Amino acid sequence: MKYEDEKILALINEAEKLNKPRNILAGPVRIGDQDYEFAERFFFSDMLKLHIPKTFEPMSITMQKIKYPHEQRPEIVLTNQPGSVNITLNRVDQKLQDEWVERLTSGMKAMLKKMSPANVFYDEQVESVNGKRIGYFDFKSPALDEPAYHMMFYFELSGETVMGSFNCPYKQYTEWRDIVLQIIRSIHTIAPEEGEETSE
């Protein structure tokens, strides 16, 4: 089964290279049977900005308790109208420096592998985005109704750790994967003094 998943991913990656890339910064993007417009959104006292679909709204607390049953839920959970596609952002009171991002990403992946051996892991990368090192990896997880696709990403913000995630039904991941990478690559952190200069 794992081999089949890897083979499918390889075929998809090849197909993506042949297709003209969809650009979230250049106007509406067709994802599945919907057109999404992306807009710059600010988080964590305007110290972080990235492009998110305009129609994504904060998930209700009731739905969060179902979707994220743990006591420590992400600070920010944005979702589409059905609640099936989600982006989360969470600040962790854990010191982080840019040069530690690769080790953190590998460590989180190893921990998830150990906790959930049924997960099927795909890619792991660390990229430089707007002068910031961002680590990410993606995987498929089993579920009672249908498997889910996840992309986890990590970076430093004001000396602390930010953990982000994306998830959607696995059957939709071919439509979303390159879009999620573009969202990650739109991340821009703003130093507090920089924010003070630009605020009115």
PDB file of N, CA and C in Angstrom, residues 5-93:
ATOM      1  N   ASP A   5       1.129   4.334  -2.773  1.00  0.00           N
ATOM      2  CA  ASP A   5       0.996   5.757  -2.444  1.00  0.00           C
ATOM      3  C   ASP A   5       2.176   6.556  -2.989  1.00  0.00           C
ATOM      4  N   GLU A   6       3.380   6.006  -2.820  1.00  0.00           N
ATOM      5  CA  GLU A   6       4.581   6.702  -3.303  1.00  0.00           C
ATOM      6  C   GLU A   6       4.577   6.805  -4.822  1.00  0.00           C
ATOM      7  N   LYS A   7       4.095   5.750  -5.474  1.00  0.00           N
ATOM      8  CA  LYS A   7       4.049   5.745  -6.935  1.00  0.00           C
ATOM      9  C   LYS A   7       3.055   6.787  -7.446  1.00  0.00           C
ATOM     10  N   ILE A   8       1.909   6.872  -6.785  1.00  0.00           N
ATOM     11  CA  ILE A   8       0.892   7.858  -7.157  1.00  0.00           C
ATOM     12  C   ILE A   8       1.445   9.273  -6.987  1.00  0.00           C
ATOM     13  N   LEU A   9       2.146   9.510  -5.847  1.00  0.00           N
ATOM     14  CA  LEU A   9       2.715  10.827  -5.597  1.00  0.00           C
ATOM     15  C   LEU A   9       3.726  11.201  -6.675  1.00  0.00           C
ATOM     16  N   ALA A  10       4.557  10.239  -7.083  1.00  0.00           N
ATOM     17  CA  ALA A  10       5.560  10.494  -8.127  1.00  0.00           C
ATOM     18  C   ALA A  10       4.891  10.876  -9.446  1.00  0.00           C
ATOM     19  N   LEU A  11       3.812  10.178  -9.779  1.00  0.00           N
ATOM     20  CA  LEU A  11       3.087  10.478 -11.020  1.00  0.00           C
ATOM     21  C   LEU A  11       2.460  11.873 -10.961  1.00  0.00           C
ATOM     22  N   ILE A  12       1.928  12.206  -9.796  1.00  0.00           N
ATOM     23  CA  ILE A  12       1.294  13.525  -9.624  1.00  0.00           C
ATOM     24  C   ILE A  12       2.330  14.631  -9.744  1.00  0.00           C
ATOM     25  N   ASN A  13       3.489  14.404  -9.122  1.00  0.00           N
ATOM     26  CA  ASN A  13       4.552  15.412  -9.198  1.00  0.00           C
ATOM     27  C   ASN A  13       4.984  15.647 -10.641  1.00  0.00           C
ATOM     28  N   GLU A  14       5.058  14.583 -11.423  1.00  0.00           N
ATOM     29  CA  GLU A  14       5.431  14.719 -12.832  1.00  0.00           C
ATOM     30  C   GLU A  14       4.368  15.487 -13.603  1.00  0.00           C
ATOM     31  N   ALA A  15       3.095  15.180 -13.293  1.00  0.00           N
ATOM     32  CA  ALA A  15       1.988  15.863 -13.972  1.00  0.00           C
ATOM     33  C   ALA A  15       1.977  17.354 -13.632  1.00  0.00           C
ATOM     34  N   GLU A  16       2.306  17.679 -12.361  1.00  0.00           N
ATOM     35  CA  GLU A  16       2.327  19.070 -11.938  1.00  0.00           C
ATOM     36  C   GLU A  16       3.393  19.875 -12.684  1.00  0.00           C
ATOM     37  N   LYS A  17       4.518  19.219 -12.992  1.00  0.00           N
ATOM     38  CA  LYS A  17       5.588  19.903 -13.722  1.00  0.00           C
ATOM     39  C   LYS A  17       5.145  20.255 -15.141  1.00  0.00           C
ATOM     40  N   LEU A  18       4.307  19.383 -15.723  1.00  0.00           N
ATOM     41  CA  LEU A  18       3.855  19.608 -17.092  1.00  0.00           C
ATOM     42  C   LEU A  18       2.759  20.669 -17.161  1.00  0.00           C
ATOM     43  N   ASN A  19       1.964  20.743 -16.104  1.00  0.00           N
ATOM     44  CA  ASN A  19       0.864  21.711 -16.095  1.00  0.00           C
ATOM     45  C   ASN A  19       1.368  23.108 -15.746  1.00  0.00           C
ATOM     46  N   LYS A  20       0.689  24.094 -16.277  1.00  0.00           N
ATOM     47  CA  LYS A  20       1.018  25.478 -15.918  1.00  0.00           C
ATOM     48  C   LYS A  20       0.658  25.688 -14.456  1.00  0.00           C
ATOM     49  N   PRO A  21       1.584  26.192 -13.627  1.00  0.00           N
ATOM     50  CA  PRO A  21       1.295  26.359 -12.211  1.00  0.00           C
ATOM     51  C   PRO A  21       0.181  27.362 -11.956  1.00  0.00           C
ATOM     52  N   ARG A  22      -0.646  27.082 -10.952  1.00  0.00           N
ATOM     53  CA  ARG A  22      -1.700  28.001 -10.553  1.00  0.00           C
ATOM     54  C   ARG A  22      -1.106  28.966  -9.544  1.00  0.00           C
ATOM     55  N   ASN A  23      -1.313  30.255  -9.754  1.00  0.00           N
ATOM     56  CA  ASN A  23      -0.665  31.268  -8.936  1.00  0.00           C
ATOM     57  C   ASN A  23      -1.690  31.953  -8.037  1.00  0.00           C
ATOM     58  N   ILE A  24      -1.569  31.763  -6.717  1.00  0.00           N
ATOM     59  CA  ILE A  24      -2.550  32.341  -5.789  1.00  0.00           C
ATOM     60  C   ILE A  24      -2.425  33.863  -5.695  1.00  0.00           C
ATOM     61  N   LEU A  25      -1.300  34.421  -6.176  1.00  0.00           N
ATOM     62  CA  LEU A  25      -1.102  35.872  -6.118  1.00  0.00           C
ATOM     63  C   LEU A  25      -1.622  36.581  -7.366  1.00  0.00           C
ATOM     64  N   ALA A  26      -2.037  35.794  -8.373  1.00  0.00           N
ATOM     65  CA  ALA A  26      -2.386  36.390  -9.671  1.00  0.00           C
ATOM     66  C   ALA A  26      -3.882  36.370  -9.967  1.00  0.00           C
ATOM     67  N   GLY A  27      -4.707  36.143  -8.938  1.00  0.00           N
ATOM     68  CA  GLY A  27      -6.147  36.141  -9.176  1.00  0.00           C
ATOM     69  C   GLY A  27      -6.785  34.843  -8.728  1.00  0.00           C
ATOM     70  N   PRO A  28      -8.074  34.646  -9.029  1.00  0.00           N
ATOM     71  CA  PRO A  28      -8.776  33.438  -8.588  1.00  0.00           C
ATOM     72  C   PRO A  28      -8.090  32.165  -9.096  1.00  0.00           C
ATOM     73  N   VAL A  29      -8.105  31.134  -8.253  1.00  0.00           N
ATOM     74  CA  VAL A  29      -7.501  29.846  -8.573  1.00  0.00           C
ATOM     75  C   VAL A  29      -8.582  28.782  -8.475  1.00  0.00           C
ATOM     76  N   ARG A  30      -8.660  27.943  -9.484  1.00  0.00           N
ATOM     77  CA  ARG A  30      -9.645  26.862  -9.490  1.00  0.00           C
ATOM     78  C   ARG A  30      -9.120  25.687  -8.680  1.00  0.00           C
ATOM     79  N   ILE A  31      -9.840  25.322  -7.635  1.00  0.00           N
ATOM     80  CA  ILE A  31      -9.482  24.171  -6.808  1.00  0.00           C
ATOM     81  C   ILE A  31     -10.715  23.275  -6.734  1.00  0.00           C
ATOM     82  N   GLY A  32     -10.625  22.103  -7.338  1.00  0.00           N
ATOM     83  CA  GLY A  32     -11.809  21.253  -7.437  1.00  0.00           C
ATOM     84  C   GLY A  32     -12.841  21.926  -8.306  1.00  0.00           C
ATOM     85  N   ASP A  33     -14.044  22.114  -7.767  1.00  0.00           N
ATOM     86  CA  ASP A  33     -15.106  22.754  -8.544  1.00  0.00           C
ATOM     87  C   ASP A  33     -15.387  24.169  -8.058  1.00  0.00           C
ATOM     88  N   GLN A  34     -14.410  24.770  -7.323  1.00  0.00           N
ATOM     89  CA  GLN A  34     -14.609  26.128  -6.806  1.00  0.00           C
ATOM     90  C   GLN A  34     -13.457  27.042  -7.209  1.00  0.00           C
ATOM     91  N   ASP A  35     -13.773  28.330  -7.338  1.00  0.00           N
ATOM     92  CA  ASP A  35     -12.751  29.350  -7.552  1.00  0.00           C
ATOM     93  C   ASP A  35     -12.466  30.033  -6.215  1.00  0.00           C
ATOM     94  N   TYR A  36     -11.190  30.108  -5.868  1.00  0.00           N
ATOM     95  CA  TYR A  36     -10.783  30.735  -4.618  1.00  0.00           C
ATOM     96  C   TYR A  36      -9.949  31.979  -4.908  1.00  0.00           C
ATOM     97  N   GLU A  37     -10.299  33.074  -4.235  1.00  0.00           N
ATOM     98  CA  GLU A  37      -9.453  34.264  -4.270  1.00  0.00           C
ATOM     99  C   GLU A  37      -8.651  34.301  -2.979  1.00  0.00           C
ATOM    100  N   PHE A  38      -7.378  34.652  -3.093  1.00  0.00           N
ATOM    101  CA  PHE A  38      -6.501  34.691  -1.926  1.00  0.00           C
ATOM    102  C   PHE A  38      -6.198  36.137  -1.553  1.00  0.00           C
ATOM    103  N   ALA A  39      -6.113  36.395  -0.268  1.00  0.00           N
ATOM    104  CA  ALA A  39      -5.816  37.741   0.225  1.00  0.00           C
ATOM    105  C   ALA A  39      -4.822  37.642   1.370  1.00  0.00           C
ATOM    106  N   GLU A  40      -4.036  38.691   1.524  1.00  0.00           N
ATOM    107  CA  GLU A  40      -3.065  38.746   2.607  1.00  0.00           C
ATOM    108  C   GLU A  40      -3.800  38.917   3.928  1.00  0.00           C
ATOM    109  N   ARG A  41      -3.497  38.061   4.885  1.00  0.00           N
ATOM    110  CA  ARG A  41      -4.108  38.129   6.216  1.00  0.00           C
ATOM    111  C   ARG A  41      -2.997  38.257   7.260  1.00  0.00           C
ATOM    112  N   PHE A  42      -3.278  39.011   8.321  1.00  0.00           N
ATOM    113  CA  PHE A  42      -2.296  39.252   9.377  1.00  0.00           C
ATOM    114  C   PHE A  42      -2.694  38.502  10.644  1.00  0.00           C
ATOM    115  N   PHE A  43      -1.688  37.992  11.358  1.00  0.00           N
ATOM    116  CA  PHE A  43      -1.923  37.219  12.579  1.00  0.00           C
ATOM    117  C   PHE A  43      -0.881  37.576  13.639  1.00  0.00           C
ATOM    118  N   PHE A  44      -1.160  37.189  14.877  1.00  0.00           N
ATOM    119  CA  PHE A  44      -0.240  37.360  15.995  1.00  0.00           C
ATOM    120  C   PHE A  44       0.221  38.827  16.112  1.00  0.00           C
ATOM    121  N   SER A  45      -0.749  39.708  16.336  1.00  0.00           N
ATOM    122  CA  SER A  45      -0.487  41.147  16.493  1.00  0.00           C
ATOM    123  C   SER A  45       0.241  41.717  15.283  1.00  0.00           C
ATOM    124  N   ASP A  46      -0.183  41.254  14.104  1.00  0.00           N
ATOM    125  CA  ASP A  46       0.354  41.732  12.824  1.00  0.00           C
ATOM    126  C   ASP A  46       1.838  41.419  12.626  1.00  0.00           C
ATOM    127  N   MET A  47       2.377  40.449  13.370  1.00  0.00           N
ATOM    128  CA  MET A  47       3.777  40.065  13.190  1.00  0.00           C
ATOM    129  C   MET A  47       3.944  38.997  12.103  1.00  0.00           C
ATOM    130  N   LEU A  48       2.835  38.446  11.637  1.00  0.00           N
ATOM    131  CA  LEU A  48       2.881  37.403  10.616  1.00  0.00           C
ATOM    132  C   LEU A  48       1.828  37.700   9.559  1.00  0.00           C
ATOM    133  N   LYS A  49       2.230  37.594   8.291  1.00  0.00           N
ATOM    134  CA  LYS A  49       1.245  37.724   7.220  1.00  0.00           C
ATOM    135  C   LYS A  49       1.469  36.613   6.198  1.00  0.00           C
ATOM    136  N   LEU A  50       0.369  36.157   5.627  1.00  0.00           N
ATOM    137  CA  LEU A  50       0.406  35.148   4.575  1.00  0.00           C
ATOM    138  C   LEU A  50      -0.902  35.201   3.807  1.00  0.00           C
ATOM    139  N   HIS A  51      -0.922  34.584   2.638  1.00  0.00           N
ATOM    140  CA  HIS A  51      -2.115  34.599   1.793  1.00  0.00           C
ATOM    141  C   HIS A  51      -3.007  33.395   2.104  1.00  0.00           C
ATOM    142  N   ILE A  52      -4.280  33.687   2.350  1.00  0.00           N
ATOM    143  CA  ILE A  52      -5.286  32.685   2.726  1.00  0.00           C
ATOM    144  C   ILE A  52      -6.502  32.899   1.840  1.00  0.00           C
ATOM    145  N   PRO A  53      -7.229  31.829   1.491  1.00  0.00           N
ATOM    146  CA  PRO A  53      -8.471  32.047   0.733  1.00  0.00           C
ATOM    147  C   PRO A  53      -9.397  33.028   1.459  1.00  0.00           C
ATOM    148  N   LYS A  54      -9.967  33.968   0.715  1.00  0.00           N
ATOM    149  CA  LYS A  54     -10.834  34.992   1.298  1.00  0.00           C
ATOM    150  C   LYS A  54     -12.026  34.395   2.031  1.00  0.00           C
ATOM    151  N   THR A  55     -12.514  33.250   1.543  1.00  0.00           N
ATOM    152  CA  THR A  55     -13.725  32.665   2.122  1.00  0.00           C
ATOM    153  C   THR A  55     -13.442  31.844   3.378  1.00  0.00           C
ATOM    154  N   PHE A  56     -12.180  31.615   3.717  1.00  0.00           N
ATOM    155  CA  PHE A  56     -11.863  30.858   4.928  1.00  0.00           C
ATOM    156  C   PHE A  56     -12.133  31.726   6.154  1.00  0.00           C
ATOM    157  N   GLU A  57     -12.896  31.196   7.093  1.00  0.00           N
ATOM    158  CA  GLU A  57     -13.280  31.917   8.302  1.00  0.00           C
ATOM    159  C   GLU A  57     -12.857  31.130   9.539  1.00  0.00           C
ATOM    160  N   PRO A  58     -12.758  31.810  10.697  1.00  0.00           N
ATOM    161  CA  PRO A  58     -12.435  31.082  11.930  1.00  0.00           C
ATOM    162  C   PRO A  58     -13.456  29.976  12.201  1.00  0.00           C
ATOM    163  N   MET A  59     -12.952  28.814  12.557  1.00  0.00           N
ATOM    164  CA  MET A  59     -13.827  27.683  12.869  1.00  0.00           C
ATOM    165  C   MET A  59     -14.503  27.921  14.219  1.00  0.00           C
ATOM    166  N   SER A  60     -15.764  27.553  14.305  1.00  0.00           N
ATOM    167  CA  SER A  60     -16.506  27.716  15.563  1.00  0.00           C
ATOM    168  C   SER A  60     -15.876  26.839  16.653  1.00  0.00           C
ATOM    169  N   ILE A  61     -16.011  27.281  17.899  1.00  0.00           N
ATOM    170  CA  ILE A  61     -15.467  26.525  19.026  1.00  0.00           C
ATOM    171  C   ILE A  61     -16.084  25.136  19.087  1.00  0.00           C
ATOM    172  N   THR A  62     -17.378  25.043  18.785  1.00  0.00           N
ATOM    173  CA  THR A  62     -18.058  23.739  18.807  1.00  0.00           C
ATOM    174  C   THR A  62     -17.414  22.777  17.820  1.00  0.00           C
ATOM    175  N   MET A  63     -17.158  23.261  16.599  1.00  0.00           N
ATOM    176  CA  MET A  63     -16.538  22.401  15.595  1.00  0.00           C
ATOM    177  C   MET A  63     -15.079  22.103  15.951  1.00  0.00           C
ATOM    178  N   GLN A  64     -14.390  23.090  16.541  1.00  0.00           N
ATOM    179  CA  GLN A  64     -13.001  22.860  16.953  1.00  0.00           C
ATOM    180  C   GLN A  64     -12.903  21.719  17.959  1.00  0.00           C
ATOM    181  N   LYS A  65     -13.847  21.661  18.888  1.00  0.00           N
ATOM    182  CA  LYS A  65     -13.830  20.609  19.912  1.00  0.00           C
ATOM    183  C   LYS A  65     -13.995  19.230  19.299  1.00  0.00           C
ATOM    184  N   ILE A  66     -14.710  19.170  18.169  1.00  0.00           N
ATOM    185  CA  ILE A  66     -14.889  17.895  17.470  1.00  0.00           C
ATOM    186  C   ILE A  66     -13.655  17.573  16.625  1.00  0.00           C
ATOM    187  N   LYS A  67     -13.181  18.574  15.902  1.00  0.00           N
ATOM    188  CA  LYS A  67     -12.068  18.386  14.972  1.00  0.00           C
ATOM    189  C   LYS A  67     -10.740  18.219  15.704  1.00  0.00           C
ATOM    190  N   TYR A  68     -10.574  18.990  16.781  1.00  0.00           N
ATOM    191  CA  TYR A  68      -9.342  18.947  17.578  1.00  0.00           C
ATOM    192  C   TYR A  68      -9.718  18.663  19.029  1.00  0.00           C
ATOM    193  N   PRO A  69      -9.947  17.390  19.368  1.00  0.00           N
ATOM    194  CA  PRO A  69     -10.486  17.047  20.686  1.00  0.00           C
ATOM    195  C   PRO A  69      -9.512  17.222  21.845  1.00  0.00           C
ATOM    196  N   HIS A  70      -8.248  17.515  21.557  1.00  0.00           N
ATOM    197  CA  HIS A  70      -7.282  17.705  22.640  1.00  0.00           C
ATOM    198  C   HIS A  70      -7.549  19.021  23.363  1.00  0.00           C
ATOM    199  N   GLU A  71      -7.056  19.102  24.584  1.00  0.00           N
ATOM    200  CA  GLU A  71      -7.267  20.310  25.380  1.00  0.00           C
ATOM    201  C   GLU A  71      -6.565  21.515  24.758  1.00  0.00           C
ATOM    202  N   GLN A  72      -5.365  21.287  24.235  1.00  0.00           N
ATOM    203  CA  GLN A  72      -4.590  22.381  23.658  1.00  0.00           C
ATOM    204  C   GLN A  72      -4.831  22.449  22.146  1.00  0.00           C
ATOM    205  N   ARG A  73      -5.858  23.204  21.775  1.00  0.00           N
ATOM    206  CA  ARG A  73      -6.166  23.380  20.355  1.00  0.00           C
ATOM    207  C   ARG A  73      -5.340  24.520  19.779  1.00  0.00           C
ATOM    208  N   PRO A  74      -5.162  24.544  18.445  1.00  0.00           N
ATOM    209  CA  PRO A  74      -4.408  25.640  17.834  1.00  0.00           C
ATOM    210  C   PRO A  74      -5.059  26.990  18.136  1.00  0.00           C
ATOM    211  N   GLU A  75      -4.233  28.035  18.231  1.00  0.00           N
ATOM    212  CA  GLU A  75      -4.746  29.392  18.470  1.00  0.00           C
ATOM    213  C   GLU A  75      -5.663  29.834  17.342  1.00  0.00           C
ATOM    214  N   ILE A  76      -5.258  29.542  16.120  1.00  0.00           N
ATOM    215  CA  ILE A  76      -5.991  30.000  14.940  1.00  0.00           C
ATOM    216  C   ILE A  76      -6.378  28.794  14.098  1.00  0.00           C
ATOM    217  N   VAL A  77      -7.673  28.654  13.830  1.00  0.00           N
ATOM    218  CA  VAL A  77      -8.165  27.593  12.944  1.00  0.00           C
ATOM    219  C   VAL A  77      -9.078  28.248  11.915  1.00  0.00           C
ATOM    220  N   LEU A  78      -8.635  28.259  10.666  1.00  0.00           N
ATOM    221  CA  LEU A  78      -9.424  28.820   9.572  1.00  0.00           C
ATOM    222  C   LEU A  78      -9.922  27.684   8.701  1.00  0.00           C
ATOM    223  N   THR A  79     -11.156  27.806   8.213  1.00  0.00           N
ATOM    224  CA  THR A  79     -11.750  26.683   7.506  1.00  0.00           C
ATOM    225  C   THR A  79     -12.663  27.151   6.376  1.00  0.00           C
ATOM    226  N   ASN A  80     -12.902  26.248   5.426  1.00  0.00           N
ATOM    227  CA  ASN A  80     -13.886  26.536   4.380  1.00  0.00           C
ATOM    228  C   ASN A  80     -15.286  26.320   4.954  1.00  0.00           C
ATOM    229  N   GLN A  81     -16.299  26.609   4.174  1.00  0.00           N
ATOM    230  CA  GLN A  81     -17.670  26.571   4.707  1.00  0.00           C
ATOM    231  C   GLN A  81     -18.075  25.192   5.234  1.00  0.00           C
ATOM    232  N   PRO A  82     -17.759  24.083   4.525  1.00  0.00           N
ATOM    233  CA  PRO A  82     -18.149  22.776   5.080  1.00  0.00           C
ATOM    234  C   PRO A  82     -17.291  22.326   6.258  1.00  0.00           C
ATOM    235  N   GLY A  83     -16.155  23.014   6.500  1.00  0.00           N
ATOM    236  CA  GLY A  83     -15.262  22.602   7.581  1.00  0.00           C
ATOM    237  C   GLY A  83     -14.354  21.450   7.218  1.00  0.00           C
ATOM    238  N   SER A  84     -14.232  21.167   5.922  1.00  0.00           N
ATOM    239  CA  SER A  84     -13.451  19.998   5.479  1.00  0.00           C
ATOM    240  C   SER A  84     -12.004  20.324   5.133  1.00  0.00           C
ATOM    241  N   VAL A  85     -11.712  21.613   4.901  1.00  0.00           N
ATOM    242  CA  VAL A  85     -10.355  22.049   4.570  1.00  0.00           C
ATOM    243  C   VAL A  85      -9.947  23.093   5.594  1.00  0.00           C
ATOM    244  N   ASN A  86      -8.829  22.855   6.284  1.00  0.00           N
ATOM    245  CA  ASN A  86      -8.463  23.690   7.426  1.00  0.00           C
ATOM    246  C   ASN A  86      -7.008  24.124   7.376  1.00  0.00           C
ATOM    247  N   ILE A  87      -6.761  25.341   7.858  1.00  0.00           N
ATOM    248  CA  ILE A  87      -5.411  25.855   8.053  1.00  0.00           C
ATOM    249  C   ILE A  87      -5.314  26.301   9.503  1.00  0.00           C
ATOM    250  N   THR A  88      -4.287  25.838  10.211  1.00  0.00           N
ATOM    251  CA  THR A  88      -4.118  26.233  11.611  1.00  0.00           C
ATOM    252  C   THR A  88      -2.760  26.891  11.823  1.00  0.00           C
ATOM    253  N   LEU A  89      -2.699  27.764  12.806  1.00  0.00           N
ATOM    254  CA  LEU A  89      -1.455  28.411  13.225  1.00  0.00           C
ATOM    255  C   LEU A  89      -1.434  28.411  14.746  1.00  0.00           C
ATOM    256  N   ASN A  90      -0.283  28.073  15.305  1.00  0.00           N
ATOM    257  CA  ASN A  90      -0.201  27.993  16.751  1.00  0.00           C
ATOM    258  C   ASN A  90       1.184  28.412  17.228  1.00  0.00           C
ATOM    259  N   ARG A  91       1.228  29.396  18.114  1.00  0.00           N
ATOM    260  CA  ARG A  91       2.499  29.774  18.734  1.00  0.00           C
ATOM    261  C   ARG A  91       2.754  28.867  19.931  1.00  0.00           C
ATOM    262  N   VAL A  92       3.992  28.388  20.037  1.00  0.00           N
ATOM    263  CA  VAL A  92       4.364  27.509  21.137  1.00  0.00           C
ATOM    264  C   VAL A  92       5.427  28.214  21.970  1.00  0.00           C
ATOM    265  N   ASP A  93       5.276  28.157  23.266  1.00  0.00           N
ATOM    266  CA  ASP A  93       6.240  28.807  24.158  1.00  0.00           C
ATOM    267  C   ASP A  93       7.516  27.963  24.216  1.00  0.00           C
TER     268      ASP A  93
END
